[in-house]
Amino acid sequence: MKAKDKRGTSPLPKKRSRLVSILAKAFLSTCPPPLKSKFEFKNTAEAAKKNAHLLLHFKGNLQDAIDADGNSCLSPSTEFRQLEFIQPLLDLHEDGQKLVDIVSQGVSYPMRSDIDYTEELRISDVKAAIAQGNNKSTSGHDKLIQSKYKTEVERGWMMPIPLQAINAIEGLGITPIGIANQTTLNDKGEVIGKKRITHDCSRPGASGYSINNRVDEIGLEECRFGLCLLRILYQIHQLRVENPTTRILLSKFDFDAAYRRLHVLLKMALLCTTIVGPFAYLLFRLPFGSSPAAGCFSLLSEYVVDLAQALVEDISWCPSQLRSKMADSIPPMEPATDKPFGIARELSVNIHAKEISFDCYIDDMIVVCLMVKDNVQRALNAIPLILDSLFRPIMSEEPVERNPILSVDKLLAEGRLEEMKKTLGWIIDTRSLILYHPSVNSKLLVLEIDSMLNLFKKKMPIDRKKLECLIGKLNNIAFLMPEGRFFLNRLRFRHRVSIRQGQNKLFDEMEGADLLLWRKISIILREDASEFALGGFFAIGDHGFAWRFELPLDLQGIFSLNLLEFIAAFWTMKTPAELIRCINSLNIVDSTNALSWMVKNNHRPDLQPLHDEVARRFGLTLFETNSKADGRHLAGDRNKVSDSLSRDTHMPSSILIQQLRNHPDTKKIMPKFFDIYHQNEASLCSWLREMAQKDTKVKPSQKRRIPSKLATVGVKNDPFLQNRSSKDRFEQSDYIESYMYMYRFNYFGTKPGGGTIGRDRLSQSISHIAARFTNEGFNNPTHDRSGNRKASITKQLKAYNDLDPAVERQHALPASVFEFLYKDKSCYLNSAIGELTAGALFYAMRSCEYSSTEGNPKTKLLTLGDFFFYKKGKLINTNRQSADNVKIIFRTQKSGVKDEPAVRGKAPKNHSLCPVHIWAKIVDRVWSYKGSTDETPINTILVNDEPRLIKASTVRLTIRRAVLTLGEANLGIKASKIPLTNQYRKYTHPLSPTHNGPLPLAVGASSFSHGLAESNLYARSVIGMTKRSTVSHLSSGHTDQQSHFGNAS
C-alpha cells in the first residue's frame, strides 16, 4: 500500500524531487576550513603597521594581496559553502546568475557611464575628505565608535592600516561616517536615544561626486516596503475568509549582521574606507548608507523566501529527516486563547491564499502559517534549512570571530509562531484582523510633531534632516489612511526648497496647519460607575477635568451597573462637547466604549425605557455639537483613576487627588493640573430622578460601599485609627477582631456572607494593617506590651484555623521528567539543561541557584568555586567522576542563611542518576571553557566559542517541551502551569507516571567520624524537605548509606 502524504491524499513520492535532492547535497556537503589570513585583524597600532607592510610588499595592490591570501576571511566566498554545491541551488532562481556573481566576486554597484572619475579627482577627494573629517554627528562619540570598530575588525569585516599608508593603495577613496540618532522609550516612558554608525556615501567630495551620486539609479534593484506589508495582509485576510475559525500564525526570521554577510567588489569596497583617529579602515563588506545596499541584499533574501515557498510546497520534503539544528532554538508555538476570531469579508479581487507563505523586506523574512496538518513544522524548518545549506557552518577553529547566520537571541525573541507579532513596524493581530501602530512609536511620533510645531510657533528655522525623518514616519502612517498623503505635499515641498536653496527655511501658515492636523487626536474620556456612585474625567493638554457623584439613597439600586456606566460615559462627554464642539471623543469604560455600547445595544425600548433615554440623549448631544464618538477601546485595567472617582466618594477631593498623584499605579498618567468639579451635581441628580420615575417596577435598595485600592489615606491622616477619640470604650484590638470577623465571612466581598476567608489570609491581612501603623510611627495594634500578638487575636485565628478545610497542594513534577531531560542529547543546549536540572533535583535548588533569572535575586547563582569533590575524605580536583561525595556551598540564600553546605554521596551503580557523576560532568565541562575561573557561573555554556548563561526562562521552556512530549495526560500535569521560577520544593515528587511504588532513585547520604552525627545530614532528593545538609568538614572515614524515597513529602 502506498503511503499517504500528511498534507493531502496524494501518495508520497518514492524519491526526492530535484529541489530537495540539490538542497540535501548542499546541506550535507563538507566545507574546508578557512585559512588564517596573513593580515592582522586587531584594532591596534601593531596590527595596522603589519597590514601596511604587507600591502607595500604588493606595491599597494590590495587585489594581489587578497589573491595571495587564499581562502581567508577576505575571500568573497568565505561566508558561503563551496560554489560547486550551492550553484545548482542558485540556478533554480531567475536571479541565480546575479547571486553567483555576488558569492564568487562580491556585490557590484551600477555606476554611471557618463561620469569620468579620473585618478586626479580621486586624489583630490581623498585630500579633501581627510581635511574635512567625519560628520559633526560623531563628535563626542569616540568610545562608541571605538567599540563598534573593534567588533568589526575582530570579525574580519574591516582591516586597519596607518593613516599615512592610504596614498600607497590603488583606488582608495574616503567615506565619512556619521552617527544616526534614533529614539525610543524606556520603562518609565522617558525618551532615550540609540546610536548607530553609518557611512555617509552621499556627501560629495571636492570633485562634487560621492558614491551615491555616481550610482546609476536605473540599474538599482527594486526595493519597496509597502508592497511587502500589503502582500502579507492580503494573505492573512484571504486565509481568514477561507478558514473562519482556524488559527493563523506569524513567525519572523532575521539575518545576523545582514549587510556584513556580503562582500563588495574590491574596487567598490575601497571607496568606503573610513578614518578614525590615526587609522584608516578598509571595509570589505556591504556598508550602511550606500544606495545599492538594500536592493543588492534583497536579491539574497528574496531568493531565500522564494526557495522556502517552493520547499514547503514540495511533498517529497520531510522536515523530520532533513532539517537544520538552528530550528531547535525556536520557542514552542504560542498556546491558543479564547479571544473570538475576526470576521473577514470577501475581497473584490481573486487572491490565492497559501496555507504557508513567505515574504521579506531586505533582511526581515516573515512567515504566515495556517495551523492545519503538519504546517507548523514545515513553516519553521524551511528557512533555517535553506540558510544552513547556503552559508558555511561555524567551524571549530574559525580564524576570526563568526556567528551563525540566524541569531539565537533573535530566534528566541521573534521566531515563535504567534497570532500577534510586530512585523515591519506594525503589530499584526491575525486573530482579530487588526493592524496596530505600536504605542511606543506613536508616542515618539507625537513628540516629533510637537517639536516641529514648536519651531513653527517660535518662527525658527526648520531642521531638514528631522523634517525628512518626520515625513517618512507620517508617510508610514498614511499606509492605513491614504488620504493623509495629501497633507504631506506641502511638507515635502518645504523639504525640497530647503535642500535646493541650501538653508533651513521657516514653516508657513499652511504647513503649520498641516502639522497641527496630524497632531490633532481624539479627546480621550474615561469614566466608570459603581452601584453607589459615578465618576469620570478627560484631559486637554496639561489640564485634567474630573467629576464624581454619589447616588442618593433613593436612587441606589434603581439602575443596573451597565446602565450606570453608560450614563457616566454620556455625562463625561457632555461638558467638552458643549464647550469645545466638533470633538472626536473616545469614551472608555471598563467593558467597552460608549459607541460600541450604542451599536451593540439590543434592549427593547418598551421594556427598558431608561436605556433608550440615555442613548437618545447621547446621540442628540453628538448631533447638536457636531461631534462624533470613536469606536476604539482601551483596556479597562488602565481605568484606575475613574474607578477611584466612582468608588472613593467618602474621601475629600484634595486627599483623593493627592492619593492619585502619589500612587504608583496612577501617578504617571495624572495631568499636570487636575481638579474635581461639582457644579453639575444638581442637574445630574434631577435627570436621574426623572428617569427613575419612568421605571416604577424597581425599588430603591441601599448598596454596600466598596472603596478602590487607591483609597488608603494613612494612619496620620485619620485620628480614629490613632485611637485618640475611642479610648473610653474600645481598644484598637477590638476593631481588629471585628474586622477579622467581617473579613472571615466575606462581608467586604461582592456577596456579603458568601464563603469564608482562611486563617492564613486573615493573619496576613491584619499584619498589613499593623505594618501601616508601625511604618508611620505608631504602636502595633495587634501586639501587647511585651511585643507578642495579643492572646484574643491568637485564639480567634486558631479557632478559624480549626474550622478551615485542608489546603489543596499543587501537583508535583514526576522524576521521570528529569530522567527524560537528562537523557535528551538532541543538542548541546538540551544536554546542558538536562544535566543542570538533574543535578539540581538532588539539592532541591531554586531556579536562581542554577540558572540566570531576571532582576537581582537574593539567592546567589552557584559558581565553580562552590563545588568540592571528595574521594575517601580527601579533596580532589582531577578525575572528579571517581569522587565519593560532592559538597556544594550555597553562599547567600533568600532566607538570609550564608555559606550553607550540602553534601550528596554516590548512587548505586545500577542507577542512571547520580549526583556525584552529574555535577562532576557539569563542572568538568565548564572548567574546559577558555577563561573559566572559580567565579564562572555553573550555568555557563559555550555557543559559537562564546560563553553564554542558560536562562531560567529557557529551562522552563525545555521542561514544558518535555512534559508535552511525555504527555500531559500521562503525567497529570499541564505544561502551561509550570512557572518561570521552577522551584523544586514545590514541583517534584519521586513517582513516575507509570510506577506506583517507590521510584528506584537513590541518593547517597554519608556519615562521618570526628563526632559528626548522622542526623546532621539530610538526603534531599525529594522536594518538600526544607533544610540542607549541614557538614562542618569531611574526614577520611565514611560509609555510604542509600536512601530510597517512595511517595513521601
Coordinates of N, CA, C and O in Angstrom, one line a residue, residues 36 39 120 123 153 183 187 193-194 249 305 538 540 576 668 677 704 714 716 723 732 771 814 827 838-839 906 982 1035:
K36 N 43.9 31.0 7.8 CA 44.2 32.2 8.6 C 44.9 33.2 7.7 O 45.8 32.9 7.0
F39 N 47.0 38.9 7.1 CA 46.7 40.2 7.7 C 46.3 40.1 9.1 O 45.7 39.0 9.5
E120 N 43.0 61.8 -10.8 CA 43.2 63.1 -10.2 C 42.0 63.5 -9.3 O 42.2 64.1 -8.2
I123 N 42.2 61.5 -6.0 CA 43.2 62.0 -5.1 C 42.8 63.3 -4.4 O 42.9 63.5 -3.2
V153 N 36.4 44.9 13.2 CA 37.8 44.4 12.9 C 38.0 43.0 13.3 O 38.5 42.2 12.5
T183 N 15.5 57.2 18.5 CA 14.9 57.4 19.9 C 13.9 56.2 20.2 O 13.3 55.7 19.3
D187 N 11.2 52.1 30.3 CA 10.1 51.5 31.0 C 9.4 52.7 31.8 O 8.2 52.5 32.1
G193 N 17.9 57.8 23.8 CA 18.5 57.8 22.4 C 19.2 56.4 22.2 O 19.6 55.8 23.1
K194 N 19.2 56.1 20.9 CA 20.0 55.0 20.4 C 20.9 55.5 19.3 O 20.5 56.3 18.4
L249 N -0.9 31.9 12.1 CA 0.3 32.2 12.9 C 1.3 32.9 12.1 O 1.4 32.8 10.9
V305 N 13.3 33.4 0.5 CA 11.9 33.1 0.8 C 11.2 32.5 -0.4 O 10.3 31.7 -0.3
F538 N -11.6 63.8 31.8 CA -10.9 64.0 30.5 C -9.8 65.0 30.6 O -9.8 65.8 31.6
I540 N -7.2 67.8 28.5 CA -6.9 68.7 27.4 C -5.6 69.3 27.7 O -5.4 70.1 28.6
P576 N -17.3 68.6 27.5 CA -16.4 69.1 26.5 C -17.1 69.2 25.1 O -16.7 70.1 24.3
K668 N 1.8 58.3 37.0 CA 2.4 58.5 35.7 C 1.4 59.0 34.7 O 1.7 59.6 33.7
Y677 N -14.6 68.7 39.8 CA -15.7 69.7 39.8 C -17.0 69.1 40.3 O -17.3 68.0 40.0
R704 N -23.8 48.4 49.2 CA -22.7 48.4 50.1 C -21.5 49.2 49.4 O -21.2 49.0 48.2
G714 N -3.8 56.6 55.0 CA -2.7 56.5 56.0 C -3.2 56.8 57.4 O -4.2 57.5 57.6
K716 N -1.7 58.6 59.8 CA -1.5 60.0 60.3 C -2.7 60.9 59.9 O -2.9 62.0 60.5
N723 N -6.5 55.9 67.6 CA -7.1 55.6 68.9 C -7.1 56.8 69.8 O -6.8 56.6 71.0
Q732 N -7.9 49.5 70.2 CA -7.7 49.2 68.8 C -7.9 47.7 68.4 O -8.4 47.4 67.3
A771 N 1.4 46.8 60.0 CA 2.6 47.4 59.4 C 2.4 48.8 59.0 O 3.3 49.7 59.1
P814 N 6.8 14.8 38.1 CA 7.4 13.5 38.3 C 8.9 13.5 38.0 O 9.4 14.2 37.1
C827 N 20.7 18.2 21.3 CA 21.5 19.3 21.0 C 22.3 19.7 22.3 O 22.0 19.3 23.4
A838 N 18.8 17.8 36.5 CA 19.0 16.5 37.2 C 19.9 16.8 38.4 O 19.6 16.3 39.5
G839 N 21.0 17.6 38.3 CA 21.8 17.9 39.4 C 21.1 18.7 40.5 O 21.2 18.5 41.7
K906 N 27.5 9.1 46.3 CA 27.4 8.5 45.1 C 26.2 7.5 45.1 O 26.0 6.8 46.1
N982 N 11.1 27.7 38.5 CA 10.8 26.3 38.7 C 11.5 25.9 40.0 O 12.6 25.5 40.1
S1035 N 35.9 13.8 56.7 CA 37.1 13.1 57.2 C 37.3 11.9 56.3 O 36.5 11.6 55.4

